[in-house]
Amino acid sequence: MFHVAIIMDGNGRWASERRLPRVAGHRQGAESVRRVLEAAPAEGITDLTVYAFSSDNWSRPAAEVSALMRLLRHFLDNQIDNCIRNGVRVSAAGRRDRLPRIVLDSLERVERATAGLTRVHLRIALDYSSRDLMLEAVRCGARTREEMSRRLLPDVDLLIRTAGEQRLSDFLLWECAYAEFHFTQRLWPDFGAADLASAVSDFRGRQRRFGGLPQGYCEIPA
Ligand code: IPE
Ligand code: IPE
Ligand code: MG
């Protein structure tokens, strides 16, 4: 398994730079998701989790929130055939009870249609709050690390955040315990296959230790 998670940031800035409304940046951002998803298998990615809408994003102006929901529904409806063709399983992580009915319908349709596919698992974090999900896991009876991990997402190997920000914004707090972080100035709507390749190549050069010593470490005799 190679789990890459992406905090897709900078849509608004991309639009502002072009004197366009913020929604134009979100629209272009959806294109980037499509590109990255297409490039994922060649990078050995088996699990791709994208942060599309945080629980804190409800605090944005109502017009932006509803534009995001509309875009999301279009994305799900338009990508369903593509995902089936390419063996991509799609599912969502986060709360479902506050999503508009039409988004939920599209989501459930794509989840059902792609449930048996195994090439790449695309998880869309929607109305997502890592703190809330951890609390819920505990409330549902998780008591050990293994039980927590079973109720949450798989451990993240590589976490990418675009647009120069260097924070987690309540994303995958448990799952990123030993993730490698890659921050780039690139705004999400400009992010493409070459950026993904360079993030993965950066990751491949890292030495992961998980608290131990580097692999093959040999003590120099005193
Ligand atoms: C990321 O882009 C997309 C969402 C959070 C939905 P932003 O909308 O946060 O873009 P900036 O950070 O304002 O540039
Ligand atoms: C995090 O981005 C949420 C998503 C990418 C969906 P934000 O732009 O909302 O995060 P902050 O407010 O800059 O931390
Ligand atoms: Mg942002």
PDB file of C-alpha atoms and ligand atoms in Angstrom:
ATOM      1  CA  MET A   1       0.000   0.000   0.000  1.00  0.00           C
ATOM      2  CA  PHE A   2       1.154   3.529  -0.785  1.00  0.00           C
ATOM      3  CA  HIS A   3      -1.211   6.082   0.725  1.00  0.00           C
ATOM      4  CA  VAL A   4      -0.876   9.675  -0.459  1.00  0.00           C
ATOM      5  CA  ALA A   5      -3.070  12.371   1.077  1.00  0.00           C
ATOM      6  CA  ILE A   6      -3.428  15.858  -0.367  1.00  0.00           C
ATOM      7  CA  ILE A   7      -4.576  19.105   1.205  1.00  0.00           C
ATOM      8  CA  MET A   8      -5.694  20.855  -1.957  1.00  0.00           C
ATOM      9  CA  ASP A   9      -5.170  24.507  -1.137  1.00  0.00           C
ATOM     10  CA  GLY A  10      -4.928  27.778  -3.060  1.00  0.00           C
ATOM     11  CA  ASN A  11      -8.006  27.695  -5.291  1.00  0.00           C
ATOM     12  CA  GLY A  12      -9.105  31.122  -4.080  1.00  0.00           C
ATOM     13  CA  ARG A  13      -5.659  32.643  -4.590  1.00  0.00           C
ATOM     14  CA  TRP A  14      -5.424  31.156  -8.079  1.00  0.00           C
ATOM     15  CA  ALA A  15      -8.715  32.866  -8.971  1.00  0.00           C
ATOM     16  CA  SER A  16      -7.791  36.190  -7.306  1.00  0.00           C
ATOM     17  CA  GLU A  17      -4.524  36.338  -9.263  1.00  0.00           C
ATOM     18  CA  ARG A  18      -6.651  36.221 -12.409  1.00  0.00           C
ATOM     19  CA  ARG A  19      -9.318  38.580 -11.097  1.00  0.00           C
ATOM     20  CA  LEU A  20     -11.822  35.751 -11.298  1.00  0.00           C
ATOM     21  CA  PRO A  21     -14.423  34.740  -8.724  1.00  0.00           C
ATOM     22  CA  ARG A  22     -13.224  32.143  -6.209  1.00  0.00           C
ATOM     23  CA  VAL A  23     -15.500  29.511  -7.724  1.00  0.00           C
ATOM     24  CA  ALA A  24     -13.419  29.628 -10.928  1.00  0.00           C
ATOM     25  CA  GLY A  25     -10.480  28.427  -8.838  1.00  0.00           C
ATOM     26  CA  HIS A  26     -12.546  25.604  -7.388  1.00  0.00           C
ATOM     27  CA  ARG A  27     -13.654  24.573 -10.880  1.00  0.00           C
ATOM     28  CA  GLN A  28     -10.040  24.444 -12.040  1.00  0.00           C
ATOM     29  CA  GLY A  29      -9.178  22.575  -8.842  1.00  0.00           C
ATOM     30  CA  ALA A  30     -11.570  19.787  -9.794  1.00  0.00           C
ATOM     31  CA  GLU A  31      -9.573  19.393 -13.031  1.00  0.00           C
ATOM     32  CA  SER A  32      -6.419  18.933 -10.963  1.00  0.00           C
ATOM     33  CA  VAL A  33      -8.063  16.105  -9.029  1.00  0.00           C
ATOM     34  CA  ARG A  34      -8.829  14.402 -12.322  1.00  0.00           C
ATOM     35  CA  ARG A  35      -5.214  14.824 -13.528  1.00  0.00           C
ATOM     36  CA  VAL A  36      -3.694  13.590 -10.282  1.00  0.00           C
ATOM     37  CA  LEU A  37      -6.011  10.601 -10.160  1.00  0.00           C
ATOM     38  CA  GLU A  38      -4.988   9.679 -13.685  1.00  0.00           C
ATOM     39  CA  ALA A  39      -1.298   9.973 -12.803  1.00  0.00           C
ATOM     40  CA  ALA A  40      -1.568   8.071  -9.508  1.00  0.00           C
ATOM     41  CA  PRO A  41      -1.127   4.439 -10.682  1.00  0.00           C
ATOM     42  CA  ALA A  42       2.111   5.216 -12.521  1.00  0.00           C
ATOM     43  CA  GLU A  43       3.488   6.591  -9.243  1.00  0.00           C
ATOM     44  CA  GLY A  44       2.626   3.365  -7.438  1.00  0.00           C
ATOM     45  CA  ILE A  45      -0.151   5.058  -5.452  1.00  0.00           C
ATOM     46  CA  THR A  46      -2.803   2.615  -4.250  1.00  0.00           C
ATOM     47  CA  ASP A  47      -4.659   4.993  -1.923  1.00  0.00           C
ATOM     48  CA  LEU A  48      -5.290   8.655  -2.598  1.00  0.00           C
ATOM     49  CA  THR A  49      -7.142  10.806  -0.086  1.00  0.00           C
ATOM     50  CA  VAL A  50      -8.051  14.360  -1.029  1.00  0.00           C
ATOM     51  CA  TYR A  51      -9.299  17.060   1.337  1.00  0.00           C
ATOM     52  CA  ALA A  52     -12.229  18.592  -0.520  1.00  0.00           C
ATOM     53  CA  PHE A  53     -14.276  20.252   2.227  1.00  0.00           C
ATOM     54  CA  SER A  54     -13.507  20.565   5.927  1.00  0.00           C
ATOM     55  CA  SER A  55     -16.124  20.796   8.638  1.00  0.00           C
ATOM     56  CA  ASP A  56     -14.764  24.287   9.273  1.00  0.00           C
ATOM     57  CA  ASN A  57     -15.390  25.254   5.628  1.00  0.00           C
ATOM     58  CA  TRP A  58     -19.120  25.562   6.451  1.00  0.00           C
ATOM     59  CA  SER A  59     -18.159  28.947   7.888  1.00  0.00           C
ATOM     60  CA  ARG A  60     -17.461  30.305   4.380  1.00  0.00           C
ATOM     61  CA  PRO A  61     -20.082  32.455   2.631  1.00  0.00           C
ATOM     62  CA  ALA A  62     -23.199  30.463   1.704  1.00  0.00           C
ATOM     63  CA  ALA A  63     -22.717  31.179  -2.016  1.00  0.00           C
ATOM     64  CA  GLU A  64     -19.210  29.677  -1.986  1.00  0.00           C
ATOM     65  CA  VAL A  65     -20.386  26.628  -0.030  1.00  0.00           C
ATOM     66  CA  SER A  66     -23.214  25.923  -2.456  1.00  0.00           C
ATOM     67  CA  ALA A  67     -20.924  26.440  -5.462  1.00  0.00           C
ATOM     68  CA  LEU A  68     -18.516  23.903  -3.935  1.00  0.00           C
ATOM     69  CA  MET A  69     -21.346  21.419  -3.401  1.00  0.00           C
ATOM     70  CA  ARG A  70     -22.515  21.832  -6.997  1.00  0.00           C
ATOM     71  CA  LEU A  71     -18.989  21.295  -8.302  1.00  0.00           C
ATOM     72  CA  LEU A  72     -18.618  18.252  -6.162  1.00  0.00           C
ATOM     73  CA  ARG A  73     -21.789  16.723  -7.519  1.00  0.00           C
ATOM     74  CA  HIS A  74     -20.640  17.421 -11.107  1.00  0.00           C
ATOM     75  CA  PHE A  75     -17.276  15.874 -10.372  1.00  0.00           C
ATOM     76  CA  LEU A  76     -18.870  12.714  -8.977  1.00  0.00           C
ATOM     77  CA  ASP A  77     -21.370  12.429 -11.831  1.00  0.00           C
ATOM     78  CA  ASN A  78     -18.783  13.095 -14.550  1.00  0.00           C
ATOM     79  CA  GLN A  79     -16.050  10.861 -13.174  1.00  0.00           C
ATOM     80  CA  ILE A  80     -18.105   7.763 -12.538  1.00  0.00           C
ATOM     81  CA  ASP A  81     -17.471   6.160 -15.958  1.00  0.00           C
ATOM     82  CA  ASN A  82     -13.834   7.153 -15.891  1.00  0.00           C
ATOM     83  CA  CYS A  83     -13.389   5.587 -12.468  1.00  0.00           C
ATOM     84  CA  ILE A  84     -15.067   2.352 -13.515  1.00  0.00           C
ATOM     85  CA  ARG A  85     -12.864   2.179 -16.639  1.00  0.00           C
ATOM     86  CA  ASN A  86      -9.714   2.776 -14.617  1.00  0.00           C
ATOM     87  CA  GLY A  87     -10.453   0.528 -11.671  1.00  0.00           C
ATOM     88  CA  VAL A  88     -10.807   3.393  -9.205  1.00  0.00           C
ATOM     89  CA  ARG A  89     -12.863   2.813  -6.101  1.00  0.00           C
ATOM     90  CA  VAL A  90     -14.371   6.037  -4.774  1.00  0.00           C
ATOM     91  CA  SER A  91     -15.589   6.639  -1.244  1.00  0.00           C
ATOM     92  CA  ALA A  92     -16.008   9.555   1.121  1.00  0.00           C
ATOM     93  CA  ALA A  93     -14.684  10.198   4.611  1.00  0.00           C
ATOM     94  CA  GLY A  94     -16.437  12.571   6.991  1.00  0.00           C
ATOM     95  CA  ARG A  95     -19.957  13.442   8.091  1.00  0.00           C
ATOM     96  CA  ARG A  96     -22.785  12.713   5.684  1.00  0.00           C
ATOM     97  CA  ASP A  97     -25.786  14.046   7.564  1.00  0.00           C
ATOM     98  CA  ARG A  98     -25.161  17.706   6.675  1.00  0.00           C
ATOM     99  CA  LEU A  99     -24.451  17.195   2.960  1.00  0.00           C
ATOM    100  CA  PRO A 100     -27.121  18.331   0.504  1.00  0.00           C
ATOM    101  CA  ARG A 101     -29.315  15.458  -0.694  1.00  0.00           C
ATOM    102  CA  ILE A 102     -28.122  15.748  -4.300  1.00  0.00           C
ATOM    103  CA  VAL A 103     -24.458  15.441  -3.289  1.00  0.00           C
ATOM    104  CA  LEU A 104     -25.254  12.458  -1.116  1.00  0.00           C
ATOM    105  CA  ASP A 105     -27.156  10.757  -3.956  1.00  0.00           C
ATOM    106  CA  SER A 106     -24.251  11.214  -6.385  1.00  0.00           C
ATOM    107  CA  LEU A 107     -21.805  10.062  -3.770  1.00  0.00           C
ATOM    108  CA  GLU A 108     -23.733   6.902  -2.942  1.00  0.00           C
ATOM    109  CA  ARG A 109     -24.158   6.143  -6.644  1.00  0.00           C
ATOM    110  CA  VAL A 110     -20.405   6.324  -7.323  1.00  0.00           C
ATOM    111  CA  GLU A 111     -19.608   4.397  -4.135  1.00  0.00           C
ATOM    112  CA  ARG A 112     -21.948   1.587  -5.173  1.00  0.00           C
ATOM    113  CA  ALA A 113     -20.738   1.523  -8.785  1.00  0.00           C
ATOM    114  CA  THR A 114     -17.049   1.344  -7.838  1.00  0.00           C
ATOM    115  CA  ALA A 115     -17.221  -0.716  -4.625  1.00  0.00           C
ATOM    116  CA  GLY A 116     -15.458  -3.765  -6.096  1.00  0.00           C
ATOM    117  CA  LEU A 117     -12.601  -1.919  -7.828  1.00  0.00           C
ATOM    118  CA  THR A 118      -9.081  -2.248  -6.492  1.00  0.00           C
ATOM    119  CA  ARG A 119      -6.496  -0.413  -8.627  1.00  0.00           C
ATOM    120  CA  VAL A 120      -6.666   2.855  -6.687  1.00  0.00           C
ATOM    121  CA  HIS A 121      -8.871   3.823  -3.760  1.00  0.00           C
ATOM    122  CA  LEU A 122      -9.830   7.499  -3.970  1.00  0.00           C
ATOM    123  CA  ARG A 123     -11.192   8.829  -0.693  1.00  0.00           C
ATOM    124  CA  ILE A 124     -12.790  12.245  -0.732  1.00  0.00           C
ATOM    125  CA  ALA A 125     -12.715  13.978   2.640  1.00  0.00           C
ATOM    126  CA  LEU A 126     -16.006  15.841   2.841  1.00  0.00           C
ATOM    127  CA  ASP A 127     -17.412  17.674   5.840  1.00  0.00           C
ATOM    128  CA  TYR A 128     -14.302  16.209   7.366  1.00  0.00           C
ATOM    129  CA  SER A 129     -12.862  16.891  10.815  1.00  0.00           C
ATOM    130  CA  SER A 130     -10.158  14.579  12.073  1.00  0.00           C
ATOM    131  CA  ARG A 131     -10.784  15.557  15.689  1.00  0.00           C
ATOM    132  CA  ASP A 132     -14.483  14.752  15.382  1.00  0.00           C
ATOM    133  CA  LEU A 133     -13.758  11.389  13.749  1.00  0.00           C
ATOM    134  CA  MET A 134     -11.308  10.442  16.484  1.00  0.00           C
ATOM    135  CA  LEU A 135     -13.859  11.363  19.145  1.00  0.00           C
ATOM    136  CA  GLU A 136     -16.489   9.321  17.355  1.00  0.00           C
ATOM    137  CA  ALA A 137     -14.185   6.306  17.140  1.00  0.00           C
ATOM    138  CA  VAL A 138     -13.639   6.486  20.894  1.00  0.00           C
ATOM    139  CA  ARG A 139     -17.369   6.947  21.539  1.00  0.00           C
ATOM    140  CA  CYS A 140     -18.007   3.841  19.428  1.00  0.00           C
ATOM    141  CA  GLY A 141     -15.766   1.835  21.704  1.00  0.00           C
ATOM    142  CA  ALA A 142     -12.252   2.027  20.239  1.00  0.00           C
ATOM    143  CA  ARG A 143      -9.820   1.499  23.115  1.00  0.00           C
ATOM    144  CA  THR A 144      -6.547   0.453  21.520  1.00  0.00           C
ATOM    145  CA  ARG A 145      -4.347   1.753  18.694  1.00  0.00           C
ATOM    146  CA  GLU A 146      -5.506  -1.130  16.513  1.00  0.00           C
ATOM    147  CA  GLU A 147      -9.179  -0.402  17.164  1.00  0.00           C
ATOM    148  CA  MET A 148      -8.659   3.298  16.431  1.00  0.00           C
ATOM    149  CA  SER A 149      -6.829   2.499  13.200  1.00  0.00           C
ATOM    150  CA  ARG A 150      -9.569   0.107  12.141  1.00  0.00           C
ATOM    151  CA  ARG A 151     -12.190   2.842  12.482  1.00  0.00           C
ATOM    152  CA  LEU A 152     -10.140   5.538  10.791  1.00  0.00           C
ATOM    153  CA  LEU A 153      -8.290   5.642   7.447  1.00  0.00           C
ATOM    154  CA  PRO A 154      -5.064   3.746   6.687  1.00  0.00           C
ATOM    155  CA  ASP A 155      -1.812   5.334   7.840  1.00  0.00           C
ATOM    156  CA  VAL A 156      -0.629   8.041   5.460  1.00  0.00           C
ATOM    157  CA  ASP A 157       2.777   7.605   3.816  1.00  0.00           C
ATOM    158  CA  LEU A 158       3.016  10.982   2.096  1.00  0.00           C
ATOM    159  CA  LEU A 159       1.052  14.135   2.903  1.00  0.00           C
ATOM    160  CA  ILE A 160       1.137  16.900   0.293  1.00  0.00           C
ATOM    161  CA  ARG A 161      -0.121  20.441   0.899  1.00  0.00           C
ATOM    162  CA  THR A 162      -0.169  23.034  -1.843  1.00  0.00           C
ATOM    163  CA  ALA A 163      -0.179  26.849  -1.861  1.00  0.00           C
ATOM    164  CA  GLY A 164       2.694  27.278   0.579  1.00  0.00           C
ATOM    165  CA  GLU A 165       0.709  26.609   3.758  1.00  0.00           C
ATOM    166  CA  GLN A 166       2.320  24.304   6.286  1.00  0.00           C
ATOM    167  CA  ARG A 167      -0.415  23.068   8.598  1.00  0.00           C
ATOM    168  CA  LEU A 168      -2.818  20.136   8.862  1.00  0.00           C
ATOM    169  CA  SER A 169      -6.077  22.066   9.278  1.00  0.00           C
ATOM    170  CA  ASP A 170      -7.730  19.147  11.128  1.00  0.00           C
ATOM    171  CA  PHE A 171      -6.851  16.570   8.450  1.00  0.00           C
ATOM    172  CA  LEU A 172      -5.816  12.960   9.215  1.00  0.00           C
ATOM    173  CA  LEU A 173      -4.266  13.795  12.596  1.00  0.00           C
ATOM    174  CA  TRP A 174      -4.143  10.151  13.718  1.00  0.00           C
ATOM    175  CA  GLU A 175      -3.235   8.730  10.323  1.00  0.00           C
ATOM    176  CA  CYS A 176      -0.284  11.102   9.787  1.00  0.00           C
ATOM    177  CA  ALA A 177       1.605   9.913  12.893  1.00  0.00           C
ATOM    178  CA  TYR A 178       4.570   8.838  10.733  1.00  0.00           C
ATOM    179  CA  ALA A 179       3.680  10.484   7.417  1.00  0.00           C
ATOM    180  CA  GLU A 180       6.336  12.299   5.416  1.00  0.00           C
ATOM    181  CA  PHE A 181       5.291  15.870   4.589  1.00  0.00           C
ATOM    182  CA  HIS A 182       5.779  17.617   1.267  1.00  0.00           C
ATOM    183  CA  PHE A 183       4.894  21.291   1.001  1.00  0.00           C
ATOM    184  CA  THR A 184       4.841  23.114  -2.312  1.00  0.00           C
ATOM    185  CA  GLN A 185       4.158  26.708  -3.338  1.00  0.00           C
ATOM    186  CA  ARG A 186       2.170  25.482  -6.335  1.00  0.00           C
ATOM    187  CA  LEU A 187      -1.495  26.491  -6.122  1.00  0.00           C
ATOM    188  CA  TRP A 188      -3.824  23.509  -6.375  1.00  0.00           C
ATOM    189  CA  PRO A 189      -5.406  24.466  -9.741  1.00  0.00           C
ATOM    190  CA  ASP A 190      -1.874  24.472 -11.255  1.00  0.00           C
ATOM    191  CA  PHE A 191      -0.874  21.139  -9.690  1.00  0.00           C
ATOM    192  CA  GLY A 192      -0.350  18.347 -12.203  1.00  0.00           C
ATOM    193  CA  ALA A 193       1.319  15.018 -12.933  1.00  0.00           C
ATOM    194  CA  ALA A 194       4.832  16.510 -12.828  1.00  0.00           C
ATOM    195  CA  ASP A 195       4.194  17.986  -9.353  1.00  0.00           C
ATOM    196  CA  LEU A 196       2.914  14.636  -8.134  1.00  0.00           C
ATOM    197  CA  ALA A 197       5.976  12.892  -9.572  1.00  0.00           C
ATOM    198  CA  SER A 198       8.291  15.350  -7.849  1.00  0.00           C
ATOM    199  CA  ALA A 199       6.507  14.945  -4.492  1.00  0.00           C
ATOM    200  CA  VAL A 200       6.751  11.153  -4.778  1.00  0.00           C
ATOM    201  CA  SER A 201      10.406  11.320  -5.763  1.00  0.00           C
ATOM    202  CA  ASP A 202      11.064  13.580  -2.726  1.00  0.00           C
ATOM    203  CA  PHE A 203       9.287  10.949  -0.599  1.00  0.00           C
ATOM    204  CA  ARG A 204      11.345   8.087  -2.068  1.00  0.00           C
ATOM    205  CA  GLY A 205      14.499   9.891  -0.971  1.00  0.00           C
ATOM    206  CA  ARG A 206      13.362  10.167   2.664  1.00  0.00           C
ATOM    207  CA  GLN A 207      14.583   7.813   5.324  1.00  0.00           C
ATOM    208  CA  ARG A 208      11.678   6.599   7.426  1.00  0.00           C
ATOM    209  CA  ARG A 209      12.618   5.432  10.883  1.00  0.00           C
ATOM    210  CA  PHE A 210       9.381   4.938  12.847  1.00  0.00           C
ATOM    211  CA  GLY A 211      11.328   5.651  16.008  1.00  0.00           C
ATOM    212  CA  GLY A 212      13.978   3.049  15.281  1.00  0.00           C
ATOM    213  CA  LEU A 213      17.388   3.338  13.676  1.00  0.00           C
ATOM    214  CA  PRO A 214      18.012   3.688   9.938  1.00  0.00           C
ATOM    215  CA  GLN A 215      17.818   0.409   8.061  1.00  0.00           C
ATOM    216  CA  GLY A 216      21.209  -1.300   7.891  1.00  0.00           C
ATOM    217  CA  TYR A 217      22.680   0.953  10.602  1.00  0.00           C
ATOM    218  CA  CYS A 218      25.956  -0.435  11.822  1.00  0.00           C
ATOM    219  CA  GLU A 219      27.559   0.723  15.077  1.00  0.00           C
ATOM    220  CA  ILE A 220      31.089   1.967  14.571  1.00  0.00           C
ATOM    221  CA  PRO A 221      33.253  -0.037  16.990  1.00  0.00           C
ATOM    222  CA  ALA A 222      34.686   2.114  19.804  1.00  0.00           C
TER     223      ALA A 222
HETATM  224  C1  IPE B   1      -8.913  25.027  -1.187  1.00  0.00           C
HETATM  225  O1  IPE B   1      -8.753  26.311  -1.692  1.00  0.00           O
HETATM  226  C2  IPE B   1     -10.286  24.474  -1.429  1.00  0.00           C
HETATM  227  C3  IPE B   1     -11.148  24.452  -0.239  1.00  0.00           C
HETATM  228  C4  IPE B   1     -10.773  24.727   0.986  1.00  0.00           C
HETATM  229  C5  IPE B   1     -12.525  24.059  -0.439  1.00  0.00           C
HETATM  230  P1  IPE B   1      -9.131  27.583  -0.851  1.00  0.00           P
HETATM  231  O2  IPE B   1     -10.535  27.973  -1.162  1.00  0.00           O
HETATM  232  O3  IPE B   1      -8.830  27.382   0.592  1.00  0.00           O
HETATM  233  O4  IPE B   1      -8.129  28.657  -1.470  1.00  0.00           O
HETATM  234  P2  IPE B   1      -7.359  29.829  -0.721  1.00  0.00           P
HETATM  235  O5  IPE B   1      -6.654  29.222   0.445  1.00  0.00           O
HETATM  236  O6  IPE B   1      -8.395  30.819  -0.309  1.00  0.00           O
HETATM  237  O7  IPE B   1      -6.425  30.359  -1.766  1.00  0.00           O
HETATM  238  C1  IPE B   2      -8.159  23.054   4.362  1.00  0.00           C
HETATM  239  O1  IPE B   2      -7.956  24.240   3.672  1.00  0.00           O
HETATM  240  C2  IPE B   2      -9.411  22.398   3.868  1.00  0.00           C
HETATM  241  C3  IPE B   2      -9.381  21.932   2.498  1.00  0.00           C
HETATM  242  C4  IPE B   2      -8.348  21.950   1.690  1.00  0.00           C
HETATM  243  C5  IPE B   2     -10.624  21.394   2.011  1.00  0.00           C
HETATM  244  P1  IPE B   2      -8.384  25.653   4.281  1.00  0.00           P
HETATM  245  O2  IPE B   2      -7.953  26.660   3.275  1.00  0.00           O
HETATM  246  O3  IPE B   2      -9.813  25.626   4.659  1.00  0.00           O
HETATM  247  O4  IPE B   2      -7.495  25.703   5.603  1.00  0.00           O
HETATM  248  P2  IPE B   2      -6.974  26.937   6.470  1.00  0.00           P
HETATM  249  O5  IPE B   2      -8.201  27.699   6.904  1.00  0.00           O
HETATM  250  O6  IPE B   2      -6.102  27.761   5.584  1.00  0.00           O
HETATM  251  O7  IPE B   2      -6.221  26.310   7.601  1.00  0.00           O
HETATM  252 MG    MG B   3      -7.206  27.736   1.741  1.00  0.00          MG
END
